[in-house]
CSV table of C-alpha atoms and ligand atoms in Angstrom, one decimal:
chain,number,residue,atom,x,y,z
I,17,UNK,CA,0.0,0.0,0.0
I,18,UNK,CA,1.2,3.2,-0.9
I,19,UNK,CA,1.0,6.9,1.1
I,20,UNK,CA,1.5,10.0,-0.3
I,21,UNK,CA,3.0,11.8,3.3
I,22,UNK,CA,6.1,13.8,2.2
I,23,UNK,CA,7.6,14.6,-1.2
I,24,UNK,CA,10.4,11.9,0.4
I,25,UNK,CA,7.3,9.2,-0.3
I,26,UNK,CA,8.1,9.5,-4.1
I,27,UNK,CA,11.2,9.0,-6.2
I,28,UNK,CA,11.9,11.1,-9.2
I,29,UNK,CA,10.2,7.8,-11.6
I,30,UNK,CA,7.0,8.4,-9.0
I,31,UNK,CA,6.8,12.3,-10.0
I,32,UNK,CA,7.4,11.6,-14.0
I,33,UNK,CA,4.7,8.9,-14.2
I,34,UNK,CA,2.3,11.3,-12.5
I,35,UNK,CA,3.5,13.9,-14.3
I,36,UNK,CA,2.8,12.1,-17.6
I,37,UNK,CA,-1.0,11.2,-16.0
I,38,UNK,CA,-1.2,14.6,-15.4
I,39,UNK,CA,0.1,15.4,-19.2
I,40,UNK,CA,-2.6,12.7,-20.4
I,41,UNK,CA,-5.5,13.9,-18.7
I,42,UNK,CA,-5.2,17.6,-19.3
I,43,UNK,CA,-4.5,17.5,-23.1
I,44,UNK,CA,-7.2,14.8,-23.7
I,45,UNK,CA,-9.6,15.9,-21.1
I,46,UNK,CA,-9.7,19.3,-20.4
I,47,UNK,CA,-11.1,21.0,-23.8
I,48,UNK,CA,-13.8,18.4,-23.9
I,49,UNK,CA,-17.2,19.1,-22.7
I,50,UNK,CA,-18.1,16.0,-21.0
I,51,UNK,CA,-14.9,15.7,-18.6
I,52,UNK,CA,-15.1,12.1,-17.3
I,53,UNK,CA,-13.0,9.2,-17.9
I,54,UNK,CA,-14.3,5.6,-15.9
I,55,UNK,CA,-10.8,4.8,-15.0
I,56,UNK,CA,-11.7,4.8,-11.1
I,57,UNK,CA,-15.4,3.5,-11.4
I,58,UNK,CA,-16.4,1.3,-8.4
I,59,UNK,CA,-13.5,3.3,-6.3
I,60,UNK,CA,-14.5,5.8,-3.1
I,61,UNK,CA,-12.2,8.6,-2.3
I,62,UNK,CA,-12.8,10.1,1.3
I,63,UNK,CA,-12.1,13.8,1.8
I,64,UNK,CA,-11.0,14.8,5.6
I,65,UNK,CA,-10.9,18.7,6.1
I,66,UNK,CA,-10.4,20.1,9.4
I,67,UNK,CA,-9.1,23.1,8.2
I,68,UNK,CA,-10.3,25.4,5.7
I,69,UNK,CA,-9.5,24.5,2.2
I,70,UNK,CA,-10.6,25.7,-1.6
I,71,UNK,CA,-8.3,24.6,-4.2
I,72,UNK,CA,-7.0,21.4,-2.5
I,73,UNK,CA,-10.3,20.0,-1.5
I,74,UNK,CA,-12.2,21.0,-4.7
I,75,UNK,CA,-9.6,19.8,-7.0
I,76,UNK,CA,-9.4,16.6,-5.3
I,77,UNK,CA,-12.9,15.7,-5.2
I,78,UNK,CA,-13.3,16.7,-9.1
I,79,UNK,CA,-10.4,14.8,-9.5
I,80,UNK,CA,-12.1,11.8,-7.7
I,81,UNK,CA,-15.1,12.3,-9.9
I,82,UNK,CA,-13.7,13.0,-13.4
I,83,UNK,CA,-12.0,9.7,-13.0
I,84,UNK,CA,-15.6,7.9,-12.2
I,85,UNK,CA,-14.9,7.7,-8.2
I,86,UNK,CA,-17.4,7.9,-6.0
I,87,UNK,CA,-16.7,10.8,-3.2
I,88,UNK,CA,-17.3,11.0,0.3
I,89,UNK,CA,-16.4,14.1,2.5
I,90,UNK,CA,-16.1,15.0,6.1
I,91,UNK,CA,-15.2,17.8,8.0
I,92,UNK,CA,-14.0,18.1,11.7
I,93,UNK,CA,-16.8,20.7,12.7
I,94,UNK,CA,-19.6,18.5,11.2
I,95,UNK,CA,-18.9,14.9,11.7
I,96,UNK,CA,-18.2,12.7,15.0
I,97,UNK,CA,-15.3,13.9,15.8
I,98,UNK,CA,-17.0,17.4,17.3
I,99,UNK,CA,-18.3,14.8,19.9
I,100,UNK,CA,-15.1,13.4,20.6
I,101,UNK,CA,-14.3,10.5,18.1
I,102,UNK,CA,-10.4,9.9,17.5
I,103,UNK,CA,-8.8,10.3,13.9
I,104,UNK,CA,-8.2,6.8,13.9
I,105,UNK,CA,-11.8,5.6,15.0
I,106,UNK,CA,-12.9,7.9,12.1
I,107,UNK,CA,-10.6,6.3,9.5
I,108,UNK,CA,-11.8,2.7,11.1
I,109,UNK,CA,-14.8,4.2,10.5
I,110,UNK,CA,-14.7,4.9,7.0
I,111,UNK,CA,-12.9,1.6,6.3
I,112,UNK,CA,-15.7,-0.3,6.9
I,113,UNK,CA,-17.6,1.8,4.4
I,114,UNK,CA,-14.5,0.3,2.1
I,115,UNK,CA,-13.2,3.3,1.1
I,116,UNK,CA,-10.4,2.9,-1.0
I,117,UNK,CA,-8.2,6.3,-0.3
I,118,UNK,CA,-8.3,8.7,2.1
I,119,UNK,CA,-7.1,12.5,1.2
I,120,UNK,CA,-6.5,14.5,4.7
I,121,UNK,CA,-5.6,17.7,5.2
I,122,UNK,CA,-5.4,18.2,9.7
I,123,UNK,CA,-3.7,21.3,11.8
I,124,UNK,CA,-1.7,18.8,13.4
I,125,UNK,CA,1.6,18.2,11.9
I,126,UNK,CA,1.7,14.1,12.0
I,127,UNK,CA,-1.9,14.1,11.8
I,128,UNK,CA,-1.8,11.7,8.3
I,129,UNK,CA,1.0,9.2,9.3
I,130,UNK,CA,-1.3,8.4,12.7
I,131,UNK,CA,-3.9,7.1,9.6
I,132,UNK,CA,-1.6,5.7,6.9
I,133,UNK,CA,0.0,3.6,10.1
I,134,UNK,CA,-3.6,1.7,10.6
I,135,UNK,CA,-2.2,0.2,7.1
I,136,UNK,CA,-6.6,0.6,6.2
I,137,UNK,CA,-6.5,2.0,2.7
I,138,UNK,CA,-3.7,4.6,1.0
I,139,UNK,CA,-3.6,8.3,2.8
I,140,UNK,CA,-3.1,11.5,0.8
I,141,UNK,CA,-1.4,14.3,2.6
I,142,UNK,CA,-3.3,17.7,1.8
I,143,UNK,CA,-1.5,19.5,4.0
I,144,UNK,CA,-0.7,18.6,7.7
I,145,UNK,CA,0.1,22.0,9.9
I,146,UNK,CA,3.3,23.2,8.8
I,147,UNK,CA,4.8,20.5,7.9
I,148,UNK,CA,4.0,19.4,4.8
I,149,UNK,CA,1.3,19.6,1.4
I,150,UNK,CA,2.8,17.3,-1.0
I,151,UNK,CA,0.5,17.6,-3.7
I,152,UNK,CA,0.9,21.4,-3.9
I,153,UNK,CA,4.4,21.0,-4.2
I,154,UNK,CA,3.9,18.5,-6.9
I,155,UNK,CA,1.8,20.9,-9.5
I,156,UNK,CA,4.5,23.6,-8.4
I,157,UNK,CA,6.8,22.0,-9.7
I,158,UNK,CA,4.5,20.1,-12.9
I,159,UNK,CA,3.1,24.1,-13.3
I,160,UNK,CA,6.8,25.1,-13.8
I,161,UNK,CA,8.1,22.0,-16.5
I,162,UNK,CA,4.5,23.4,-18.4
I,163,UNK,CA,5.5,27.0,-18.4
I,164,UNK,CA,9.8,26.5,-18.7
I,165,UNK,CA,9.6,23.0,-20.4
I,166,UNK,CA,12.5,22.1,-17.9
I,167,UNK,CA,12.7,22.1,-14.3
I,168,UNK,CA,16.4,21.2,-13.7
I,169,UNK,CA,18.6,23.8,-13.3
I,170,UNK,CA,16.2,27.0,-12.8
I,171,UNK,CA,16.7,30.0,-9.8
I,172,UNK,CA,14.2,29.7,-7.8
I,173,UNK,CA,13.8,32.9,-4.8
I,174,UNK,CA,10.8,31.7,-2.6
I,175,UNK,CA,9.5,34.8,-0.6
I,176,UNK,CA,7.6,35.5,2.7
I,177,UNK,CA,7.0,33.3,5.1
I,178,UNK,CA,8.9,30.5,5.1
I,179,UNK,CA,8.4,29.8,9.2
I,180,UNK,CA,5.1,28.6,9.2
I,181,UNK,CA,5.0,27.2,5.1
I,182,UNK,CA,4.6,23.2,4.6
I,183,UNK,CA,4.6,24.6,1.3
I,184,UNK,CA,8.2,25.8,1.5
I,185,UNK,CA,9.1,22.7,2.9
I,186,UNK,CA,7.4,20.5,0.2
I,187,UNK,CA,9.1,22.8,-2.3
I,188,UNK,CA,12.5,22.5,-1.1
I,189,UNK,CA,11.8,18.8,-1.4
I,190,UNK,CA,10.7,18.8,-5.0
I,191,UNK,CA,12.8,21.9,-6.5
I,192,UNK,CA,15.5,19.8,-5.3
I,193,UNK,CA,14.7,16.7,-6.5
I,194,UNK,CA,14.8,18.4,-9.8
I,195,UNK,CA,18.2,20.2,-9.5
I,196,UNK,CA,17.0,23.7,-9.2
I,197,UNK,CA,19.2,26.2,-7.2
I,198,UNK,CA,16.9,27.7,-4.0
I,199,UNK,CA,16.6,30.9,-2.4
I,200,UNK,CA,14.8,32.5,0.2
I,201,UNK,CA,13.9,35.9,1.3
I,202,UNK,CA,11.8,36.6,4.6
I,203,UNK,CA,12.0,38.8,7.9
I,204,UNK,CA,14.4,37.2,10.4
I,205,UNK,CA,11.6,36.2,12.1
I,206,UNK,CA,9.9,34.1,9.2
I,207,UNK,CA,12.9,32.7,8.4
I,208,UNK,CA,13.4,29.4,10.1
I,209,UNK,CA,17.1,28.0,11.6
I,210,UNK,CA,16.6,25.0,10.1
I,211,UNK,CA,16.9,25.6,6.6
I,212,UNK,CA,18.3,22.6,4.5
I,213,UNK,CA,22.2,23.8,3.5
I,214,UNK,CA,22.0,24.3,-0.4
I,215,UNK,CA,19.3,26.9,0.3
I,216,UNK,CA,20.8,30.2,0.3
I,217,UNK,CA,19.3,33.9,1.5
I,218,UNK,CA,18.9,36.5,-0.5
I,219,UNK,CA,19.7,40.4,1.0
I,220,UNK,CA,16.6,41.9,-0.8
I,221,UNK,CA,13.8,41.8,-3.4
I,222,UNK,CA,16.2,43.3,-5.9
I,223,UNK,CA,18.7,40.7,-5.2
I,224,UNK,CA,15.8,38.1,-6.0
I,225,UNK,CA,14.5,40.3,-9.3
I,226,UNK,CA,18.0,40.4,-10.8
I,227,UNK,CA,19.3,36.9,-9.9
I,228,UNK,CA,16.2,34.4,-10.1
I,229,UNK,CA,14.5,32.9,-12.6
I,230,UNK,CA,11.6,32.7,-11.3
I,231,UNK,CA,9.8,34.3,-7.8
I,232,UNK,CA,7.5,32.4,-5.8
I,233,UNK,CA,5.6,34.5,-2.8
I,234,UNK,CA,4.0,32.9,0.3
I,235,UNK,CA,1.1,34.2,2.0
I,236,UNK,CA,1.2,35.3,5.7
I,237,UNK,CA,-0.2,32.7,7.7
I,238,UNK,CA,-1.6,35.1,10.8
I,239,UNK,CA,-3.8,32.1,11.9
I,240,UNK,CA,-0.4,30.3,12.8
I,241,UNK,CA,1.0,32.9,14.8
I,242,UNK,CA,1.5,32.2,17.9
I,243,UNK,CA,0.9,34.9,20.4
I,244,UNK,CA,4.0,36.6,20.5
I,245,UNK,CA,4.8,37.0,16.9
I,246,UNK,CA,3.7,40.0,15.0
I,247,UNK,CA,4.5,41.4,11.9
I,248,UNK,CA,4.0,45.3,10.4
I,249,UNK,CA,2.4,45.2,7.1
I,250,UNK,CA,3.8,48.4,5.9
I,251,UNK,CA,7.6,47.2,6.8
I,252,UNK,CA,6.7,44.0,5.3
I,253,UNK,CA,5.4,45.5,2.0
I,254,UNK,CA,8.0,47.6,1.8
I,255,UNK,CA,11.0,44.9,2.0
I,256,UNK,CA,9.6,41.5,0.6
I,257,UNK,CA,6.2,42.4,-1.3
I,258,UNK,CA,5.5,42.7,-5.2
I,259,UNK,CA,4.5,46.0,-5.5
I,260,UNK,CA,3.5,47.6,-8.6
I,261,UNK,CA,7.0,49.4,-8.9
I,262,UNK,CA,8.7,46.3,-8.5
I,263,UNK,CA,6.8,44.8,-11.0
I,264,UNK,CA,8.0,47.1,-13.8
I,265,UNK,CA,11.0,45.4,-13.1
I,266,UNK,CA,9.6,41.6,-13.1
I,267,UNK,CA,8.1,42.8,-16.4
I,268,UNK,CA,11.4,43.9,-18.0
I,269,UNK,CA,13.6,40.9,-16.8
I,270,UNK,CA,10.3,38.8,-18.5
I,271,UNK,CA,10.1,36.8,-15.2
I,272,UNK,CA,7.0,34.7,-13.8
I,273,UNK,CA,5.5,34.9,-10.8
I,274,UNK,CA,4.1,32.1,-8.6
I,275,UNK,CA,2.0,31.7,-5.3
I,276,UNK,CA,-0.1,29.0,-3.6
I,277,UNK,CA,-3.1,30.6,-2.9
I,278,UNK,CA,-5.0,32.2,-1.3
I,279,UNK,CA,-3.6,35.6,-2.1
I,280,UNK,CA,-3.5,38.5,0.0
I,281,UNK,CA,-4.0,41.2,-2.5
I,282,UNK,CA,-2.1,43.8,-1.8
I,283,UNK,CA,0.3,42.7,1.2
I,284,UNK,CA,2.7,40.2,-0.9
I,285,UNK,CA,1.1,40.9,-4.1
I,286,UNK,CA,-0.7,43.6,-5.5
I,287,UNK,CA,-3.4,43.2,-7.6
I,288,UNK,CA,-1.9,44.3,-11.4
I,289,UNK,CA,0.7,41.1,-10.6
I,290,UNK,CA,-1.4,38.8,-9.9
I,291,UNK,CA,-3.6,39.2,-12.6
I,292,UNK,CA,-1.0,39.5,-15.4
I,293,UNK,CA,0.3,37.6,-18.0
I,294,UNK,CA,3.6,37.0,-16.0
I,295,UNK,CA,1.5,35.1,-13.2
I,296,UNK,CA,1.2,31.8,-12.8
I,297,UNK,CA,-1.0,31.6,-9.9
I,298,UNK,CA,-4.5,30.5,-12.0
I,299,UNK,CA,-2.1,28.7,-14.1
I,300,UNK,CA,-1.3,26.2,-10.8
I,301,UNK,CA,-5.1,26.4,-9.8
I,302,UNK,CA,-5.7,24.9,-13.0
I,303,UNK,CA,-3.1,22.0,-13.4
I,304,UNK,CA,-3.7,21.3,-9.6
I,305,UNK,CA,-6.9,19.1,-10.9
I,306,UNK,CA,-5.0,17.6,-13.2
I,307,UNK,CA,-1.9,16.4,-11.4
I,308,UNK,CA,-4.6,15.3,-8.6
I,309,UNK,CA,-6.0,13.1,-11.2
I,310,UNK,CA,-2.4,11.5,-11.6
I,311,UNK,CA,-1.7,11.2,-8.4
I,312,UNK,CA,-5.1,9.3,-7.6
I,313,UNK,CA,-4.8,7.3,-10.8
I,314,UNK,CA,-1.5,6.2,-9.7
I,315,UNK,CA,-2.2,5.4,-5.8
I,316,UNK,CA,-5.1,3.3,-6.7
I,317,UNK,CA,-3.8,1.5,-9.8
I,318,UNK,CA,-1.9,-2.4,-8.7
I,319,UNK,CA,0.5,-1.7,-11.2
I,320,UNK,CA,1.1,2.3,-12.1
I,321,UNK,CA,3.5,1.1,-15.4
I,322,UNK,CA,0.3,-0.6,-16.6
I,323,UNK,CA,-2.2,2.0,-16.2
I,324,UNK,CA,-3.8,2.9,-19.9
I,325,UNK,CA,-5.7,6.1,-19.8
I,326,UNK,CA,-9.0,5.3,-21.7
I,327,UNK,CA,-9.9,7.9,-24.3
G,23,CP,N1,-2.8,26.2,-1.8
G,23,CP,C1,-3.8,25.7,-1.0
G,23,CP,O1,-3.5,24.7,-0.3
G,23,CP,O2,-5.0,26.3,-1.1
G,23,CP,P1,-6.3,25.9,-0.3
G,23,CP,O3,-6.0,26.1,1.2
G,23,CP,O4,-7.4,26.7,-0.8
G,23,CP,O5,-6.5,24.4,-0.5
């Protein structure tokens, strides 16, 4: 049984035959007006959200069901486990409802290894406190092959904050997998001690706009704070955010943007970035579904090298 957990849960062979699923499904599927393929009928894919969640947990349920799986979703502040029930007497739970994959996304960092340890069906990391969200990192980096046609080798300045970011961390996984050179620019304070030894910190957004290929911002997480840290918005903006002047220069050096989502308009990105032709962030929305649909079709196919997508 396979688990989707870190990026560390996948070799480089893992992320290229998702990748080509990914490739499959979008140029077969996605200009088609009935998108369905039966490739999962008779399958269930459970959805646990106990945090709040748009892209992840609506590309992953349209992934479910443009492959033919049936869905099921529950959420922390409407199923059992407001009236106490543990994560693991949930998942036995569901298992007896034979699902056949569980995607979870929990506060807790840890929160989907105490599941995948039951050994009851393949778990699905969707993001687990601040630890990790594989599958974001994963259309990162499928978002940047599309838009570059290459991964390996490319600067890549990842801005913000990094402290509280299982994104960051899922990215430094995958960016180096592929041979990419990492930076990182943050206040001191959003800036962890840990960071792996090939990453390298930049001394400013110029640094980042001259140097980098390409810029990828991180939005503030305020609900992770704990209650001592603060931040000032307007020192903030004026050191590490994409401001329209800064963006004259983005535009000149021909250089793409990227961000997870959601966006705070106007703190790390203002509004005229986002929404240009230099940003990638609907560009990941977009090929989020479809590298969910790989990585689904993969975990739940016996033998992933034999998987045929029927068109
Ligand atoms: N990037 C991301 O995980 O977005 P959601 O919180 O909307 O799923």
């Amino acid at each position: 049984m396979r688990h989707l957990i870190t990026v560390k849960d996948l070799s480089l062979e893992d992320v290229n035959a998702i990748f080509m699923l990914a490739d499959s499904f979008y140029e077969q599927i996605d200009s088609r007006p009935i998108k369905k393929v039966p490739l999962l009928t008779g399958k269930t894919v459970a959805l646990l959200f106990s945090e709040p969640s748009t892209r992840t947990r609506v590309s992953f349920e349209l992934a479910a069901k443009r492959l033919s799986a049936d869905t099921v979703t529950i959420t922390q502040s409407t199923s059992s486990m407001k009236k106490g029930e543990t994560l693991e007497d949930t998942a036995r739970t569901l298992s007896q409802y034979g699902i056949d994959l569980l995607v979870i996304r929990h506060s807790k960092a840890g929160a989907p290894d105490i599941i995948s340890s039951l050994g009851l069906f393949p778990v699905v990391n969707a993001g687990d406190g601040k630890r990790s969200h594989p599958t974001q990192a994963l259309l990162d980096a499928y978002t940047i092959y599309r838009e570059y046609g290459k991964i390996k080798g490319l600067k890549v300045a990842i801005i913000g904050d990094i402290l509280h970011s299982r994104v960051a961390r899922s990215n430094f996984e995958i960016l180096r997998m592929f041979g990419c050179r990492i930076f990182v620019l943050g206040p001191t304070s959003m800036i962890p001690s840990y960071l792996p030894e090939d990453v390298v910190r930049l001394e400013n957004i110029e640094q980042a706009i001259e140097e980098c290929d390409l810029l990828y911002f991180l939005r503030i997480q305020f609900e992770r704070f704990n209650e001592r840290e603060v931040v000032d918005i307007d020192t903030y903006r004026r050191k590490y955010a994409l401001t329209r002047e800064r963006f004259e220069k983005i535009k000149k050096r021909d250089l793409r943007i990227m961000h997870p989502g959601p966006v705070n308009r106007g703190i790390e990105i203002d509004s005229e970035a986002v929404d240009s032709e230099f940003s990638l962030v609907f560009k990941q929305v977009k090929f989020g579904l479809y590298v969910r649909m790989g990585i689904l079709a993969y975990l739940l196919s016996e033998r992933s090298e034999e998987i045929e997508v029927p068109y």
